[in-house]
PDB file of C-alpha atoms in Angstrom:
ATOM      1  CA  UNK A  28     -11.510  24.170  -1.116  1.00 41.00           C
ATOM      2  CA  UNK A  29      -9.124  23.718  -4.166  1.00 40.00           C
ATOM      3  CA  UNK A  30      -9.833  21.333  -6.731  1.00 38.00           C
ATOM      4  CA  UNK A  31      -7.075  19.585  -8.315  1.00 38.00           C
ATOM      5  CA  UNK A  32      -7.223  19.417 -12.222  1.00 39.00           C
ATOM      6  CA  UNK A  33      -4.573  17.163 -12.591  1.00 39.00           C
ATOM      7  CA  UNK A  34      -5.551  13.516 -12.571  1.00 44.00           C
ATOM      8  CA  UNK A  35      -4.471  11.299  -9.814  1.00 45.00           C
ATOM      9  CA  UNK A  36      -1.349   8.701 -10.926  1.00 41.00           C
ATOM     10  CA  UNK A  37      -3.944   5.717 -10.737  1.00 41.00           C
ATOM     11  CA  UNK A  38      -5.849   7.547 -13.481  1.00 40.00           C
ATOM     12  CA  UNK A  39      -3.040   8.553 -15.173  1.00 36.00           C
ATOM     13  CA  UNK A  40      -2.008   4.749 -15.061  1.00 38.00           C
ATOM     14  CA  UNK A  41      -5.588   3.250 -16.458  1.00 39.00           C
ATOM     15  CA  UNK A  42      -5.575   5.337 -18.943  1.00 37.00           C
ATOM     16  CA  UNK A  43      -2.264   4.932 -20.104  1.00 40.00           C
ATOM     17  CA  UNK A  44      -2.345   1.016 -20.373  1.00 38.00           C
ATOM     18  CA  UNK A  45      -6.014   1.652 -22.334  1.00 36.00           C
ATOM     19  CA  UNK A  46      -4.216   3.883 -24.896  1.00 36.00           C
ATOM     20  CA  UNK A  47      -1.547   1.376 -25.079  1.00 36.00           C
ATOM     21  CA  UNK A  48      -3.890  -1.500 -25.178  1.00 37.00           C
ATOM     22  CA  UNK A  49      -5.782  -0.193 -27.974  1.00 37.00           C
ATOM     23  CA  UNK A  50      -2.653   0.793 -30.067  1.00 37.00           C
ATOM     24  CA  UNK A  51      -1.604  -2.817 -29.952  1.00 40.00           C
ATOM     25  CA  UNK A  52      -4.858  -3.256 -31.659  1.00 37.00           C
ATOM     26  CA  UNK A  53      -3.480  -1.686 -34.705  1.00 34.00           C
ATOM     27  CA  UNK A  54      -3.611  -4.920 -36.863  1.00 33.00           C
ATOM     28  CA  UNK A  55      -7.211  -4.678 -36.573  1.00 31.00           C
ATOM     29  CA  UNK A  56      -7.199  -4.279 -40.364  1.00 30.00           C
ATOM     30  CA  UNK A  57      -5.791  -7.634 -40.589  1.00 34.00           C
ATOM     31  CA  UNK A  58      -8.006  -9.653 -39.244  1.00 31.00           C
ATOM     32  CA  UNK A  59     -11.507  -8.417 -41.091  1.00 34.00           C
ATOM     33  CA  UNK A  60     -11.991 -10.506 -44.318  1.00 36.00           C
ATOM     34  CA  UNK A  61     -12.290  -8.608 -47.183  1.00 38.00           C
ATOM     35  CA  UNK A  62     -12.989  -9.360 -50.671  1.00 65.00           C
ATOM     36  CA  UNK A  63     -10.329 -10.322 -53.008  1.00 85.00           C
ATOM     37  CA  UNK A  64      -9.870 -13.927 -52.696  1.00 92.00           C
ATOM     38  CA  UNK A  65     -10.559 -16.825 -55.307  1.00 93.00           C
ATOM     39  CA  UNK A  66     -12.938 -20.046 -54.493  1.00 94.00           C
ATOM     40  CA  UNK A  67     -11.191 -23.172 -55.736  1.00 96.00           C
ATOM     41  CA  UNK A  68     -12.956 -25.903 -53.742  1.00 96.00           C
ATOM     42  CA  UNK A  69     -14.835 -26.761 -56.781  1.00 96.00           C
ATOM     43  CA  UNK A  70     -11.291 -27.013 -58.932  1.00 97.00           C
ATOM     44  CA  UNK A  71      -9.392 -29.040 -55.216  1.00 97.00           C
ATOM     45  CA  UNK A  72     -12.530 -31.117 -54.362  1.00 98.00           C
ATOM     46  CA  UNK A  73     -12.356 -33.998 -57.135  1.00 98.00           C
ATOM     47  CA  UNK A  74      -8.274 -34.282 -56.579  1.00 97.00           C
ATOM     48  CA  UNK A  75      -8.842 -34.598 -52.836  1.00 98.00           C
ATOM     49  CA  UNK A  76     -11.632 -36.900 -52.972  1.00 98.00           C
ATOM     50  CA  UNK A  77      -9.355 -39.131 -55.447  1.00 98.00           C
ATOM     51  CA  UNK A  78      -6.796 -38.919 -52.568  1.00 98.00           C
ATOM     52  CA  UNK A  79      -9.406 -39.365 -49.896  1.00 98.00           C
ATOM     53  CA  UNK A  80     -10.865 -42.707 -52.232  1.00 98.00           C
ATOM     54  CA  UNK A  81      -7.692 -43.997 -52.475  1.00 97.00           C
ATOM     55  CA  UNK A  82      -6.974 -44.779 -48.354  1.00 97.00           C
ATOM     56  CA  UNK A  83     -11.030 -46.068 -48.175  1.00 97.00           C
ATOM     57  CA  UNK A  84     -11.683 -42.531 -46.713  1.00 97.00           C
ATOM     58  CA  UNK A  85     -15.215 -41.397 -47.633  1.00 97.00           C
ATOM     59  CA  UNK A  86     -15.201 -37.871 -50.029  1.00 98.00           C
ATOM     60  CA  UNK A  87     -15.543 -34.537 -49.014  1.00 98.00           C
ATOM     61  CA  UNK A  88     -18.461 -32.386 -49.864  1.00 97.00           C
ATOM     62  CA  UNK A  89     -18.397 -28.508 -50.740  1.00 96.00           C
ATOM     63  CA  UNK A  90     -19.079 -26.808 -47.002  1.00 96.00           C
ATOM     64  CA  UNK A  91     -20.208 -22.829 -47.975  1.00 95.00           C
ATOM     65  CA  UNK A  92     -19.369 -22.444 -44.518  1.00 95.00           C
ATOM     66  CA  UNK A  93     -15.671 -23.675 -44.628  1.00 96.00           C
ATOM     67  CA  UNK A  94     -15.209 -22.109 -48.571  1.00 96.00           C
ATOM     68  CA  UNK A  95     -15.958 -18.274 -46.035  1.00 95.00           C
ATOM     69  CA  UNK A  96     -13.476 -19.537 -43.725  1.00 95.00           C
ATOM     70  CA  UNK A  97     -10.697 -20.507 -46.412  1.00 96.00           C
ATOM     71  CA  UNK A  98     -11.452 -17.334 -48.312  1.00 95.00           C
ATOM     72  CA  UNK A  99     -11.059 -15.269 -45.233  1.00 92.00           C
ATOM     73  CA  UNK A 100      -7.828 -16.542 -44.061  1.00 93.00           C
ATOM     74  CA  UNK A 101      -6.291 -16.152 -47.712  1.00 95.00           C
ATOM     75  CA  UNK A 102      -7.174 -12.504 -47.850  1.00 94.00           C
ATOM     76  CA  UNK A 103      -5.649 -12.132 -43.976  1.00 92.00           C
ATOM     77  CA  UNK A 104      -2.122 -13.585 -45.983  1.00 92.00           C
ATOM     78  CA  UNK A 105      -2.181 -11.812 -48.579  1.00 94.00           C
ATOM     79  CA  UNK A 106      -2.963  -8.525 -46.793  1.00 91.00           C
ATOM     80  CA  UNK A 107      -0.499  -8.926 -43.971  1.00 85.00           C
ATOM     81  CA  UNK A 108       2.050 -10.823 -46.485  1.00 83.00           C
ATOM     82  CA  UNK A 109       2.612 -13.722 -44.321  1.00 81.00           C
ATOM     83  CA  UNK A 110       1.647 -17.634 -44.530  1.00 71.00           C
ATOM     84  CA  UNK A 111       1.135 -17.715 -41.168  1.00 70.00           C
ATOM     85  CA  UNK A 112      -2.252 -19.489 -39.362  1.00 78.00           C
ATOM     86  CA  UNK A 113      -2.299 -17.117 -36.571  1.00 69.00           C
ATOM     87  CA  UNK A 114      -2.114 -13.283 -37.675  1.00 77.00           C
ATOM     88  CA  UNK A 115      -2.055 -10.339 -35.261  1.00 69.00           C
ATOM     89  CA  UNK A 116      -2.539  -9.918 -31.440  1.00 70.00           C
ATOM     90  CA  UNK A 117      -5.266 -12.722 -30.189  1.00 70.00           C
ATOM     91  CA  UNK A 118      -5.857 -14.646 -33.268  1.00 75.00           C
ATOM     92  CA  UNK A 119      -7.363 -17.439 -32.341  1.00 82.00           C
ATOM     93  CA  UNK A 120      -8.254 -20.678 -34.887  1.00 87.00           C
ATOM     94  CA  UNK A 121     -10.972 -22.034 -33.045  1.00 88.00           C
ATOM     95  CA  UNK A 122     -12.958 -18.165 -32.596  1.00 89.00           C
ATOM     96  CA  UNK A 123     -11.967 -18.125 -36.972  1.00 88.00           C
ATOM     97  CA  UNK A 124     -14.051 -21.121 -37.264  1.00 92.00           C
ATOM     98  CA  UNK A 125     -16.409 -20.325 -34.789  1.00 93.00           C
ATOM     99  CA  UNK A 126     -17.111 -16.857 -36.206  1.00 90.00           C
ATOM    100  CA  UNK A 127     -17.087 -18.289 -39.707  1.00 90.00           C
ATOM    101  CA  UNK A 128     -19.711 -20.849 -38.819  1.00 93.00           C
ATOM    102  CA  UNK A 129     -17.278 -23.902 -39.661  1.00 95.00           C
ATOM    103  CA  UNK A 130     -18.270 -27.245 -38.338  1.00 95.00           C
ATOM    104  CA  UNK A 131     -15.953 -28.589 -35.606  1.00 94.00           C
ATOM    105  CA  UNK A 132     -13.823 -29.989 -35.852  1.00 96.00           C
ATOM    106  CA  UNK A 133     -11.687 -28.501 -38.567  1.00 96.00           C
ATOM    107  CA  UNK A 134      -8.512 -28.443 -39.561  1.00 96.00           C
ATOM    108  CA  UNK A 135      -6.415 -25.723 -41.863  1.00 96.00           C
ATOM    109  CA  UNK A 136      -3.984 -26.046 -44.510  1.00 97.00           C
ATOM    110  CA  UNK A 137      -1.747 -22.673 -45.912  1.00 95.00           C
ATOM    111  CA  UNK A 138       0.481 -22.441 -48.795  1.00 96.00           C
ATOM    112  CA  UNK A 139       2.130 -19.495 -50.249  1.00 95.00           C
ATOM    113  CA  UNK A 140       4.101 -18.876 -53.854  1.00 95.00           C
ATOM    114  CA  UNK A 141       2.241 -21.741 -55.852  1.00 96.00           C
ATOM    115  CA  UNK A 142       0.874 -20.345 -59.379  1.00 95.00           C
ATOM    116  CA  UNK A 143      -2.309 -23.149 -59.359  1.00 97.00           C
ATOM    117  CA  UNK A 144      -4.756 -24.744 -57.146  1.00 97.00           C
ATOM    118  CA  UNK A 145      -3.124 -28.046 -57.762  1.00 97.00           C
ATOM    119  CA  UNK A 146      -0.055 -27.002 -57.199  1.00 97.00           C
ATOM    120  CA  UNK A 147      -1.217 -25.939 -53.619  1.00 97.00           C
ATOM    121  CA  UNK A 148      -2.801 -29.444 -53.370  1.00 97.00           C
ATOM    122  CA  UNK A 149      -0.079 -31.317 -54.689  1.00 97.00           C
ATOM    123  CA  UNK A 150       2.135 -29.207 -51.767  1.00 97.00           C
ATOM    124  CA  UNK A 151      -0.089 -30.394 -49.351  1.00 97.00           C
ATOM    125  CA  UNK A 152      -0.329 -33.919 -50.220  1.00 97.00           C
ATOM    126  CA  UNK A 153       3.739 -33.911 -50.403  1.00 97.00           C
ATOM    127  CA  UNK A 154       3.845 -32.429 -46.499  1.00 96.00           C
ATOM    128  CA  UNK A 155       2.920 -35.116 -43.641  1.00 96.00           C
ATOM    129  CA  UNK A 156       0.885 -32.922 -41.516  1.00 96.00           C
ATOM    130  CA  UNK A 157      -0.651 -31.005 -44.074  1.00 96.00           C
ATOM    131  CA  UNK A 158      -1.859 -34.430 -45.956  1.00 97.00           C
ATOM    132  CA  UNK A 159      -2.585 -36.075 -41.916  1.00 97.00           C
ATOM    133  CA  UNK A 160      -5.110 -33.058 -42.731  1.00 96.00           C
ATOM    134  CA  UNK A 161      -6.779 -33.773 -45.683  1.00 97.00           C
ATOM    135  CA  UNK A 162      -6.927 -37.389 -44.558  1.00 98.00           C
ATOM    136  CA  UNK A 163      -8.692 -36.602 -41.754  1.00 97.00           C
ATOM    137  CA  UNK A 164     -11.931 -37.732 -40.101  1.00 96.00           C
ATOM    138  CA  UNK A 165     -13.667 -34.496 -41.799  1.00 97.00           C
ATOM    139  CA  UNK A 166     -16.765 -33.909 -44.230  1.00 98.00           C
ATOM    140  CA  UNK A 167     -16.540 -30.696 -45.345  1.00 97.00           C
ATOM    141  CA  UNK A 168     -14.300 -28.764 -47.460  1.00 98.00           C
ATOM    142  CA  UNK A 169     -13.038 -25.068 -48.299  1.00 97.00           C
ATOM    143  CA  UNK A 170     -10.234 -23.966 -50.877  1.00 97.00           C
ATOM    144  CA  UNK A 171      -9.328 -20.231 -51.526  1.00 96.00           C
ATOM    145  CA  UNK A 172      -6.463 -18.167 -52.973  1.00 97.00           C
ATOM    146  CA  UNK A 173      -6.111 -14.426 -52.240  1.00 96.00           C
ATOM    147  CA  UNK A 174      -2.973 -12.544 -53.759  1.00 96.00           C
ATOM    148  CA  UNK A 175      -0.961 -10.053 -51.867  1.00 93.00           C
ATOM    149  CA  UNK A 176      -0.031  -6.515 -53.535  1.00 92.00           C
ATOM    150  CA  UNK A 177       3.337  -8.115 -54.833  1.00 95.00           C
ATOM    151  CA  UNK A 178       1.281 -10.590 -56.517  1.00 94.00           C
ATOM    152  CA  UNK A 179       2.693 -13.792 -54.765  1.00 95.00           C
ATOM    153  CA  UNK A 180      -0.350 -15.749 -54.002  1.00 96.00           C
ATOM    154  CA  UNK A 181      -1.676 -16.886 -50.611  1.00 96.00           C
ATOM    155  CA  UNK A 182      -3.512 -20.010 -50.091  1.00 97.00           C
ATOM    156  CA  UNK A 183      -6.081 -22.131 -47.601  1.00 97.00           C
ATOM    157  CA  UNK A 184      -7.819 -25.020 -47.021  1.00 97.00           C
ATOM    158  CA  UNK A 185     -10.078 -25.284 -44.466  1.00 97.00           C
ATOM    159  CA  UNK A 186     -11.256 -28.881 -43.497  1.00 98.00           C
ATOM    160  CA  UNK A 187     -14.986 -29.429 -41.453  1.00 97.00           C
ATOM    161  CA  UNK A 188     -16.347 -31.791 -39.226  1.00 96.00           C
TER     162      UNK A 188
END
């Protein structure tokens, strides 16, 4: 009886699409919060709740939970050097907040470039959507900045039920 050491083409085939599977997985780095970003929900807070005052809204109140989430998502900018809301292979927003223990539901604003947290606010305030955000039916806020290695900065706000 002969044994055949070369593996069949069905296991040749599994274990090629693994290997390719987990080299698309290569942005990995990405998507794990590190350190390096800047709270400034204490600094955004009074501005937005002046905005929020304004329209009859009631204020927002600092979330920790939302501040890890903004945080989080500034670093993933500045690291991958993108204002982007989804980063990498099978990003997902709700999972972020899920896995950042953010009440739903939540909502996320990004900037990119400003030099000051209200310059990021005022940004958001002048976009539609953004301020359709921060005018929202929410409780909770988050503000962080994070800068990339070519020092332009990278910024989120992260909105919670």
């Amino acid at each position: 009886m002969s044994v055949s050491v070369y593996p069949s083409r069905r296991s040749f085939l599994l274990l090629s699409a693994t290997a390719l599977a987990l080299a698309g997985c290569s942005t990995t780095a990405v998507l794990v919060p590190t350190p390096g970003a800047e709270d400034d929900t204490e600094a955004a807070l009074p501005t937005v709740n002046k905005l929020r005052q304004s329209r009859g809204l009631s204020t927002l109140t600092l979330d920790p939970s939302a501040r890890k989430a903004a945080a989080a998502q500034a670093v993933r900018m500045a690291k991958a050097q993108e204002m982007k809301h989804l980063i990498g292979f099978g990003d997902d927003f709700g999972a972020r907040m899920k896995r950042n223990d953010v009440t739903l539901p939540a909502a996320e604003n990004i900037a990119s470039g400003q030099t000051s947290v209200d310059a990021a606010v005022d940004a958001w305030i002048n976009s539609p959507k953004h301020l359709e955000n921060m005018l929202g039916g929410y409780k909770g806020l988050g503000v962080a900045m994070s800068k990339a290695s070519d020092g332009r900065t990278y910024w989120a706000m992260v909105l919670s039920g």
